[in-house]
PDB file of C-alpha atoms in Angstrom:
ATOM      1  CA  MET H1276       0.000   0.000   0.000  1.00 44.00           C
ATOM      2  CA  ALA H1277       1.406   3.348  -0.966  1.00 40.00           C
ATOM      3  CA  ASN H1278       2.242   5.781   1.819  1.00 49.00           C
ATOM      4  CA  ASP H1279       1.849   9.522   1.906  1.00 45.00           C
ATOM      5  CA  ALA H1280       4.853  11.767   1.821  1.00 39.00           C
ATOM      6  CA  ASP H1281       5.177  11.730   5.604  1.00 43.00           C
ATOM      7  CA  GLY H1282       5.370   7.924   5.658  1.00 42.00           C
ATOM      8  CA  THR H1283       1.790   7.229   6.695  1.00 45.00           C
ATOM      9  CA  ASP H1284      -1.215   6.197   4.661  1.00 47.00           C
ATOM     10  CA  GLY H1285      -3.651   8.317   6.639  1.00 47.00           C
ATOM     11  CA  THR H1286      -5.760   5.473   8.077  1.00 45.00           C
ATOM     12  CA  ASP H1287      -4.530   5.876  11.644  1.00 49.00           C
ATOM     13  CA  ASP H1288      -1.807   7.751  13.494  1.00 82.00           C
ATOM     14  CA  LEU H1289      -0.867   5.447  16.359  1.00 91.00           C
ATOM     15  CA  ALA H1290       1.273   3.008  14.364  1.00 92.00           C
ATOM     16  CA  TYR H1291       3.209   5.861  12.775  1.00 92.00           C
ATOM     17  CA  ALA H1292       3.556   8.064  15.860  1.00 89.00           C
ATOM     18  CA  ALA H1293       7.161   9.204  16.227  1.00 84.00           C
ATOM     19  CA  ASP H1294       7.026   9.119  20.038  1.00 86.00           C
ATOM     20  CA  ARG H1295       5.579   5.608  20.342  1.00 90.00           C
ATOM     21  CA  GLY H1296       7.554   3.302  22.628  1.00 91.00           C
ATOM     22  CA  ARG H1297       9.885   0.619  21.373  1.00 91.00           C
ATOM     23  CA  GLY H1298       8.447  -2.665  20.126  1.00 94.00           C
ATOM     24  CA  ILE H1299      10.221  -5.047  17.779  1.00 94.00           C
ATOM     25  CA  LEU H1300      11.298  -1.894  15.957  1.00 94.00           C
ATOM     26  CA  THR H1301      13.073   0.950  17.671  1.00 93.00           C
ATOM     27  CA  PRO H1302      11.876   4.490  16.925  1.00 93.00           C
ATOM     28  CA  SER H1303      14.985   4.834  14.762  1.00 93.00           C
ATOM     29  CA  ASP H1304      14.025   1.675  12.831  1.00 94.00           C
ATOM     30  CA  ARG H1305      10.605   3.132  12.094  1.00 94.00           C
ATOM     31  CA  GLU H1306      12.045   6.424  10.897  1.00 93.00           C
ATOM     32  CA  PHE H1307      14.348   4.440   8.599  1.00 94.00           C
ATOM     33  CA  LEU H1308      11.641   2.156   7.159  1.00 94.00           C
ATOM     34  CA  LEU H1309       9.142   4.997   6.734  1.00 93.00           C
ATOM     35  CA  GLY H1310      11.699   7.085   4.895  1.00 93.00           C
ATOM     36  CA  ARG H1311      11.577   9.900   7.434  1.00 91.00           C
ATOM     37  CA  LYS H1312      15.333   9.773   7.916  1.00 87.00           C
ATOM     38  CA  THR H1313      17.431   9.488   4.795  1.00 87.00           C
ATOM     39  CA  ASP H1314      20.967  10.479   5.838  1.00 89.00           C
ATOM     40  CA  TYR H1315      22.237   6.897   5.735  1.00 91.00           C
ATOM     41  CA  THR H1316      25.236   5.649   3.803  1.00 92.00           C
ATOM     42  CA  ASP H1317      24.918   2.404   1.860  1.00 93.00           C
ATOM     43  CA  HIS H1318      26.933   0.672   4.589  1.00 95.00           C
ATOM     44  CA  SER H1319      24.774   2.024   7.440  1.00 94.00           C
ATOM     45  CA  LYS H1320      21.602   1.037   5.545  1.00 94.00           C
ATOM     46  CA  LYS H1321      22.903  -2.518   5.262  1.00 96.00           C
ATOM     47  CA  GLN H1322      23.723  -2.610   8.974  1.00 96.00           C
ATOM     48  CA  LYS H1323      20.300  -1.232   9.829  1.00 95.00           C
ATOM     49  CA  ARG H1324      18.526  -3.903   7.788  1.00 96.00           C
ATOM     50  CA  ASN H1325      20.671  -6.616   9.350  1.00 97.00           C
ATOM     51  CA  ARG H1326      19.775  -5.470  12.869  1.00 96.00           C
ATOM     52  CA  ILE H1327      16.076  -5.368  12.002  1.00 97.00           C
ATOM     53  CA  ARG H1328      16.225  -8.891  10.581  1.00 97.00           C
ATOM     54  CA  ARG H1329      17.974 -10.214  13.703  1.00 97.00           C
ATOM     55  CA  ARG H1330      15.389  -8.646  15.989  1.00 96.00           C
ATOM     56  CA  LEU H1331      12.563 -10.062  13.889  1.00 96.00           C
ATOM     57  CA  ARG H1332      13.988 -13.563  14.137  1.00 97.00           C
ATOM     58  CA  ASN H1333      14.437 -13.224  17.884  1.00 97.00           C
ATOM     59  CA  ALA H1334      10.910 -11.833  18.198  1.00 97.00           C
ATOM     60  CA  ILE H1335       9.532 -14.929  16.449  1.00 97.00           C
ATOM     61  CA  LEU H1336      11.410 -17.155  18.897  1.00 97.00           C
ATOM     62  CA  ASP H1337      10.146 -15.054  21.810  1.00 97.00           C
ATOM     63  CA  PHE H1338       6.568 -16.076  21.008  1.00 97.00           C
ATOM     64  CA  THR H1339       7.335 -19.593  22.233  1.00 97.00           C
ATOM     65  CA  ILE H1340       8.182 -18.116  25.641  1.00 98.00           C
ATOM     66  CA  LEU H1341       5.214 -15.724  25.543  1.00 97.00           C
ATOM     67  CA  PHE H1342       2.776 -18.533  24.745  1.00 96.00           C
ATOM     68  CA  GLU H1343       4.164 -20.837  27.411  1.00 95.00           C
ATOM     69  CA  SER H1344       4.931 -18.388  30.218  1.00 97.00           C
ATOM     70  CA  LEU H1345       3.100 -15.067  29.962  1.00 96.00           C
ATOM     71  CA  GLU H1346       0.297 -14.859  32.506  1.00 96.00           C
ATOM     72  CA  ASP H1347      -3.252 -14.805  31.187  1.00 94.00           C
ATOM     73  CA  ARG H1348      -3.946 -11.385  32.684  1.00 95.00           C
ATOM     74  CA  ASP H1349      -0.955  -9.894  30.901  1.00 97.00           C
ATOM     75  CA  ARG H1350      -2.029 -11.322  27.543  1.00 96.00           C
ATOM     76  CA  GLU H1351      -5.609 -10.177  28.065  1.00 95.00           C
ATOM     77  CA  THR H1352      -4.421  -6.660  28.899  1.00 96.00           C
ATOM     78  CA  VAL H1353      -2.368  -6.495  25.701  1.00 96.00           C
ATOM     79  CA  PHE H1354      -5.419  -7.403  23.627  1.00 95.00           C
ATOM     80  CA  ASN H1355      -7.752  -4.991  25.402  1.00 95.00           C
ATOM     81  CA  PRO H1356      -6.667  -1.571  24.115  1.00 93.00           C
ATOM     82  CA  ASP H1357      -8.441   1.695  24.795  1.00 93.00           C
ATOM     83  CA  ALA H1358     -11.465   2.272  22.585  1.00 92.00           C
ATOM     84  CA  ALA H1359      -9.698   5.076  20.711  1.00 91.00           C
ATOM     85  CA  ASP H1360      -6.846   2.723  19.753  1.00 93.00           C
ATOM     86  CA  ARG H1361      -8.820  -0.389  18.812  1.00 93.00           C
ATOM     87  CA  GLU H1362      -8.847   0.314  15.080  1.00 93.00           C
ATOM     88  CA  ALA H1363      -5.070   0.747  15.028  1.00 94.00           C
ATOM     89  CA  TYR H1364      -4.489  -2.461  16.983  1.00 95.00           C
ATOM     90  CA  THR H1365      -6.954  -4.390  14.808  1.00 95.00           C
ATOM     91  CA  ARG H1366      -5.080  -3.229  11.752  1.00 95.00           C
ATOM     92  CA  GLY H1367      -1.796  -4.187  13.406  1.00 96.00           C
ATOM     93  CA  ILE H1368      -3.022  -7.728  14.079  1.00 96.00           C
ATOM     94  CA  THR H1369      -4.303  -7.999  10.500  1.00 96.00           C
ATOM     95  CA  ASP H1370      -1.004  -6.731   9.099  1.00 96.00           C
ATOM     96  CA  MET H1371       0.913  -9.118  11.364  1.00 96.00           C
ATOM     97  CA  LEU H1372      -0.988 -12.056   9.847  1.00 96.00           C
ATOM     98  CA  ALA H1373      -0.413 -10.648   6.359  1.00 95.00           C
ATOM     99  CA  PHE H1374       3.318 -10.337   7.100  1.00 96.00           C
ATOM    100  CA  LEU H1375       3.479 -13.931   8.333  1.00 96.00           C
ATOM    101  CA  HIS H1376       1.564 -15.176   5.290  1.00 95.00           C
ATOM    102  CA  LEU H1377       3.954 -13.385   2.930  1.00 95.00           C
ATOM    103  CA  GLY H1378       7.040 -14.337   4.909  1.00 95.00           C
ATOM    104  CA  THR H1379       6.241 -18.059   5.018  1.00 95.00           C
ATOM    105  CA  MET H1380       5.542 -18.456   1.316  1.00 93.00           C
ATOM    106  CA  GLY H1381       8.052 -21.063   0.216  1.00 92.00           C
ATOM    107  CA  TYR H1382       8.774 -22.002   3.844  1.00 94.00           C
ATOM    108  CA  TYR H1383       9.181 -25.748   4.323  1.00 94.00           C
ATOM    109  CA  THR H1384       6.051 -25.900   6.488  1.00 95.00           C
ATOM    110  CA  PRO H1385       2.958 -24.400   4.797  1.00 93.00           C
ATOM    111  CA  PHE H1386       1.334 -21.421   6.529  1.00 94.00           C
ATOM    112  CA  LYS H1387      -2.024 -23.197   6.742  1.00 94.00           C
ATOM    113  CA  ASP H1388      -0.429 -26.103   8.630  1.00 95.00           C
ATOM    114  CA  MET H1389       1.192 -23.761  11.153  1.00 96.00           C
ATOM    115  CA  LEU H1390      -2.061 -21.823  11.486  1.00 95.00           C
ATOM    116  CA  SER H1391      -3.997 -25.030  12.127  1.00 95.00           C
ATOM    117  CA  GLU H1392      -1.473 -26.262  14.685  1.00 95.00           C
ATOM    118  CA  GLY H1393      -1.410 -22.868  16.398  1.00 96.00           C
ATOM    119  CA  VAL H1394      -5.189 -22.720  16.766  1.00 95.00           C
ATOM    120  CA  ASN H1395      -5.191 -26.292  18.075  1.00 95.00           C
ATOM    121  CA  LYS H1396      -2.529 -25.424  20.662  1.00 95.00           C
ATOM    122  CA  ALA H1397      -4.560 -22.421  21.802  1.00 95.00           C
ATOM    123  CA  GLU H1398      -7.711 -24.541  22.103  1.00 95.00           C
ATOM    124  CA  GLN H1399      -5.825 -27.167  24.108  1.00 94.00           C
ATOM    125  CA  GLU H1400      -4.470 -24.441  26.375  1.00 94.00           C
ATOM    126  CA  LEU H1401      -8.008 -23.186  26.981  1.00 92.00           C
ATOM    127  CA  ALA H1402      -9.257 -26.711  27.670  1.00 94.00           C
ATOM    128  CA  GLY H1403      -6.232 -27.668  29.749  1.00 93.00           C
ATOM    129  CA  SER H1404      -6.064 -30.921  27.818  1.00 94.00           C
ATOM    130  CA  ASP H1405      -4.473 -32.240  24.633  1.00 90.00           C
ATOM    131  CA  TYR H1406      -7.698 -34.181  24.039  1.00 90.00           C
ATOM    132  CA  ARG H1407      -9.245 -30.932  22.804  1.00 93.00           C
ATOM    133  CA  MET H1408      -8.948 -31.172  19.022  1.00 88.00           C
ATOM    134  CA  VAL H1409     -10.468 -28.870  16.415  1.00 91.00           C
ATOM    135  CA  THR H1410     -10.549 -28.684  12.650  1.00 92.00           C
ATOM    136  CA  VAL H1411      -9.236 -25.450  11.140  1.00 91.00           C
ATOM    137  CA  ASP H1412     -10.222 -24.658   7.560  1.00 91.00           C
ATOM    138  CA  PHE H1413      -8.024 -22.205   5.693  1.00 89.00           C
ATOM    139  CA  ASN H1414      -8.129 -21.863   1.926  1.00 86.00           C
ATOM    140  CA  VAL H1415      -6.988 -19.082  -0.366  1.00 84.00           C
ATOM    141  CA  GLU H1416      -9.172 -18.946  -3.442  1.00 77.00           C
ATOM    142  CA  PRO H1417      -8.928 -16.043  -5.877  1.00 75.00           C
ATOM    143  CA  VAL H1418     -12.146 -14.178  -6.625  1.00 68.00           C
ATOM    144  CA  GLY H1419     -12.870 -14.469 -10.303  1.00 72.00           C
ATOM    145  CA  GLN H1420     -15.250 -12.620 -12.568  1.00 77.00           C
ATOM    146  CA  ILE H1421     -18.798 -12.484 -11.266  1.00 80.00           C
ATOM    147  CA  ASP H1422     -22.035 -12.321 -13.199  1.00 84.00           C
ATOM    148  CA  VAL H1423     -23.378  -8.923 -12.116  1.00 84.00           C
ATOM    149  CA  ASP H1424     -26.834  -9.630 -13.585  1.00 89.00           C
ATOM    150  CA  ALA H1425     -27.057 -12.897 -11.660  1.00 87.00           C
ATOM    151  CA  VAL H1426     -26.086 -11.181  -8.396  1.00 86.00           C
ATOM    152  CA  ILE H1427     -28.646  -8.409  -8.911  1.00 87.00           C
ATOM    153  CA  ASP H1428     -31.310 -10.987  -9.764  1.00 89.00           C
ATOM    154  CA  LYS H1429     -30.606 -12.732  -6.445  1.00 89.00           C
ATOM    155  CA  LEU H1430     -30.814  -9.438  -4.594  1.00 87.00           C
ATOM    156  CA  GLU H1431     -34.114  -8.521  -6.242  1.00 89.00           C
ATOM    157  CA  ARG H1432     -35.565 -11.928  -5.327  1.00 90.00           C
ATOM    158  CA  GLY H1433     -34.286 -11.599  -1.779  1.00 86.00           C
ATOM    159  CA  ALA H1434     -32.287 -14.794  -2.275  1.00 87.00           C
ATOM    160  CA  PHE H1435     -29.480 -13.591   0.003  1.00 85.00           C
ATOM    161  CA  ASP H1436     -28.565 -17.097   1.113  1.00 86.00           C
ATOM    162  CA  GLN H1437     -27.688 -17.955  -2.495  1.00 88.00           C
ATOM    163  CA  LEU H1438     -24.987 -15.282  -2.675  1.00 87.00           C
ATOM    164  CA  THR H1439     -21.488 -16.688  -2.345  1.00 85.00           C
ATOM    165  CA  ASP H1440     -18.765 -14.994  -0.315  1.00 83.00           C
ATOM    166  CA  GLU H1441     -16.890 -14.316  -3.561  1.00 82.00           C
ATOM    167  CA  GLU H1442     -19.943 -12.640  -5.112  1.00 84.00           C
ATOM    168  CA  LEU H1443     -20.455 -10.494  -2.032  1.00 85.00           C
ATOM    169  CA  GLN H1444     -16.824  -9.389  -1.879  1.00 83.00           C
ATOM    170  CA  ALA H1445     -16.626  -8.568  -5.569  1.00 83.00           C
ATOM    171  CA  PHE H1446     -20.024  -6.872  -5.672  1.00 82.00           C
ATOM    172  CA  VAL H1447     -19.295  -4.662  -2.658  1.00 83.00           C
ATOM    173  CA  ARG H1448     -15.917  -3.727  -4.152  1.00 83.00           C
ATOM    174  CA  LEU H1449     -17.539  -2.827  -7.487  1.00 83.00           C
ATOM    175  CA  LEU H1450     -20.235  -0.859  -5.690  1.00 82.00           C
ATOM    176  CA  ALA H1451     -17.717   1.075  -3.593  1.00 84.00           C
ATOM    177  CA  GLU H1452     -15.727   2.005  -6.699  1.00 85.00           C
ATOM    178  CA  SER H1453     -18.804   3.195  -8.581  1.00 84.00           C
ATOM    179  CA  ASP H1454     -19.054   6.946  -9.203  1.00 82.00           C
ATOM    180  CA  ASP H1455     -22.690   6.838  -8.064  1.00 82.00           C
ATOM    181  CA  PHE H1456     -21.825   5.288  -4.696  1.00 81.00           C
ATOM    182  CA  SER H1457     -21.957   7.495  -1.594  1.00 81.00           C
ATOM    183  CA  ALA H1458     -20.662   5.973   1.627  1.00 79.00           C
ATOM    184  CA  ALA H1459     -22.182   8.806   3.662  1.00 79.00           C
ATOM    185  CA  ASP H1460     -25.665   8.272   2.185  1.00 79.00           C
ATOM    186  CA  LEU H1461     -25.365   4.508   2.609  1.00 80.00           C
ATOM    187  CA  ARG H1462     -24.335   4.881   6.248  1.00 83.00           C
ATOM    188  CA  ALA H1463     -27.371   7.054   7.037  1.00 80.00           C
ATOM    189  CA  ASP H1464     -29.811   4.792   5.166  1.00 82.00           C
ATOM    190  CA  MET H1465     -28.494   1.596   6.746  1.00 83.00           C
ATOM    191  CA  LYS H1466     -28.526   3.038  10.259  1.00 83.00           C
ATOM    192  CA  ALA H1467     -32.135   4.048   9.740  1.00 81.00           C
ATOM    193  CA  GLN H1468     -33.035   0.494   8.684  1.00 86.00           C
ATOM    194  CA  MET H1469     -30.904  -1.339  11.254  1.00 87.00           C
ATOM    195  CA  SER H1470     -33.395  -1.104  14.137  1.00 85.00           C
ATOM    196  CA  GLU H1471     -36.160  -2.658  12.045  1.00 86.00           C
ATOM    197  CA  PHE H1472     -33.737  -5.284  10.763  1.00 85.00           C
ATOM    198  CA  LEU H1473     -32.739  -6.285  14.305  1.00 87.00           C
ATOM    199  CA  GLU H1474     -36.398  -6.403  15.377  1.00 88.00           C
ATOM    200  CA  ARG H1475     -37.127  -8.834  12.544  1.00 88.00           C
ATOM    201  CA  ILE H1476     -34.185 -11.012  13.584  1.00 89.00           C
ATOM    202  CA  ASP H1477     -35.372 -11.050  17.213  1.00 89.00           C
ATOM    203  CA  ALA H1478     -38.907 -11.900  16.107  1.00 89.00           C
ATOM    204  CA  ALA H1479     -37.634 -14.754  13.943  1.00 90.00           C
ATOM    205  CA  ASN H1480     -35.560 -16.106  16.818  1.00 91.00           C
ATOM    206  CA  GLU H1481     -38.543 -15.970  19.145  1.00 90.00           C
ATOM    207  CA  ARG H1482     -40.752 -17.806  16.639  1.00 91.00           C
ATOM    208  CA  ARG H1483     -38.058 -20.421  16.208  1.00 90.00           C
ATOM    209  CA  ASP H1484     -37.742 -20.953  19.968  1.00 89.00           C
ATOM    210  CA  ARG H1485     -41.505 -21.253  20.377  1.00 89.00           C
ATOM    211  CA  ARG H1486     -41.641 -23.759  17.525  1.00 88.00           C
ATOM    212  CA  VAL H1487     -38.897 -25.842  19.176  1.00 88.00           C
ATOM    213  CA  ASP H1488     -40.769 -25.748  22.479  1.00 86.00           C
ATOM    214  CA  ASP H1489     -43.978 -26.899  20.745  1.00 85.00           C
ATOM    215  CA  LEU H1490     -42.147 -29.779  19.061  1.00 85.00           C
ATOM    216  CA  ASN H1491     -40.638 -30.879  22.353  1.00 83.00           C
ATOM    217  CA  ASP H1492     -43.966 -30.872  24.231  1.00 74.00           C
TER     218      ASP H1492
END
């Protein structure tokens, strides 16, 4: 994703804040990677990249210790940021997964296998038993060309359950890129309809529960 001239892309400020405390990257590392500091020689650039790579490798190894030894309350605190910072942290987690996916392409153990094993380990930790086993589905399928007429026909018929995830993703992307699309108008219209929508869902759930009760009598 292209950055603005100041090294940010404008979506949030926290990740790019110059005074943010040290993480895997030092403040100097961030200034270097974001292009905010350019007075490096070729030799110093090479040294800088080498130090960043070493810290990244050590950070990956540190996660074994964090998973095994960090107290639950400490982990829960890390993943409970202030409301104002949640969007930045959510993006950070998403970008972390994207970085791992890119970095492990061609790695001798496929990403999906490590993801599956990691989720299983977390589930076993929660259960306190290695008899807790789950199935993790992870597939990367490219979204191909969609039949716009077919999608609109489904929408007009109210056949929402017939829409595939690929159709939804592609259709929303096409809609958002349309010159006639207004996010502000859509936000207002959808908020106005949301209360009625939720009432219909609650009513359907209540009817379902009553039907189950009748069948069990």
